Amino acid sequence: NLNKDMNDKEPWKLSQEERKPFLEHSIQKIHAIGNALLPFMPVTGKTILDASSGIIKKCPPLFPKNK
């Protein structure tokens, strides 16, 4: 589970050499989640794919709060 991996590994405490492969693997997992969501939540899946492909960029909240 990606959340557990982040909590267990604490990548912010790793050296750059250790952190890079961990984050690359995490981005691959996020990309896979985006692909898995496409048939059921196409907009959300595409947003995740766009944010995890190529240059990582900030994206709007996937599920904004209702006001």
Coordinates of C-alpha atoms in Angstrom, one line a residue:
N1 CA 0.0 0.0 0.0
L2 CA 1.5 3.3 -1.1
N3 CA 0.4 5.2 2.0
K4 CA 2.0 2.6 4.3
D5 CA 5.2 2.7 2.2
M6 CA 5.4 6.5 2.6
N7 CA 4.9 6.3 6.4
D8 CA 7.3 3.4 6.8
K9 CA 10.1 4.7 4.5
E10 CA 9.8 8.4 5.4
P11 CA 11.4 9.5 2.1
W12 CA 11.9 13.0 3.4
K13 CA 14.5 11.5 5.8
L14 CA 16.4 9.6 3.1
S15 CA 19.4 10.8 1.2
Q16 CA 18.8 11.9 -2.4
E17 CA 20.3 8.7 -3.7
E18 CA 18.0 6.6 -1.6
R19 CA 14.9 8.8 -2.2
K20 CA 15.0 8.9 -6.0
P21 CA 14.3 5.2 -6.7
F22 CA 11.7 5.1 -3.9
L23 CA 9.8 8.2 -5.4
E24 CA 10.1 6.9 -8.9
H25 CA 8.5 3.6 -7.8
S26 CA 5.8 5.5 -5.9
I27 CA 5.0 7.6 -9.1
Q28 CA 4.7 4.4 -11.1
K29 CA 2.2 3.1 -8.5
I30 CA 0.2 6.4 -8.7
H31 CA 0.2 6.1 -12.5
A32 CA -1.2 2.6 -12.2
I33 CA -3.9 3.8 -9.9
G34 CA -4.9 6.4 -12.5
N35 CA -5.1 3.7 -15.2
A36 CA -7.2 1.5 -13.0
L37 CA -9.6 4.4 -12.3
L38 CA -10.1 5.3 -16.0
P39 CA -13.1 3.0 -16.7
F40 CA -15.0 4.1 -13.6
M41 CA -13.8 7.7 -13.0
P42 CA -12.5 8.9 -16.3
V43 CA -11.9 12.5 -15.3
T44 CA -10.2 11.6 -12.0
G45 CA -8.1 8.9 -13.7
K46 CA -7.0 11.3 -16.4
T47 CA -6.1 13.9 -13.9
I48 CA -3.9 11.4 -12.0
L49 CA -2.3 10.2 -15.2
D50 CA -1.6 13.8 -16.3
A51 CA -0.1 14.6 -13.0
S52 CA 2.1 11.5 -12.9
S53 CA 3.4 11.5 -16.5
G54 CA 6.6 13.2 -17.5
I55 CA 7.1 16.3 -15.5
I56 CA 5.4 16.1 -12.2
K57 CA 3.1 19.1 -11.7
K58 CA 0.6 20.2 -9.1
C59 CA -3.0 19.4 -10.0
P60 CA -6.3 20.6 -8.6
P61 CA -7.9 18.6 -5.8
L62 CA -9.4 15.3 -7.1
F63 CA -12.4 15.6 -4.8
P64 CA -13.0 19.2 -3.8
K65 CA -15.0 20.0 -0.7
N66 CA -18.6 21.1 -1.2
K67 CA -19.3 24.5 0.2

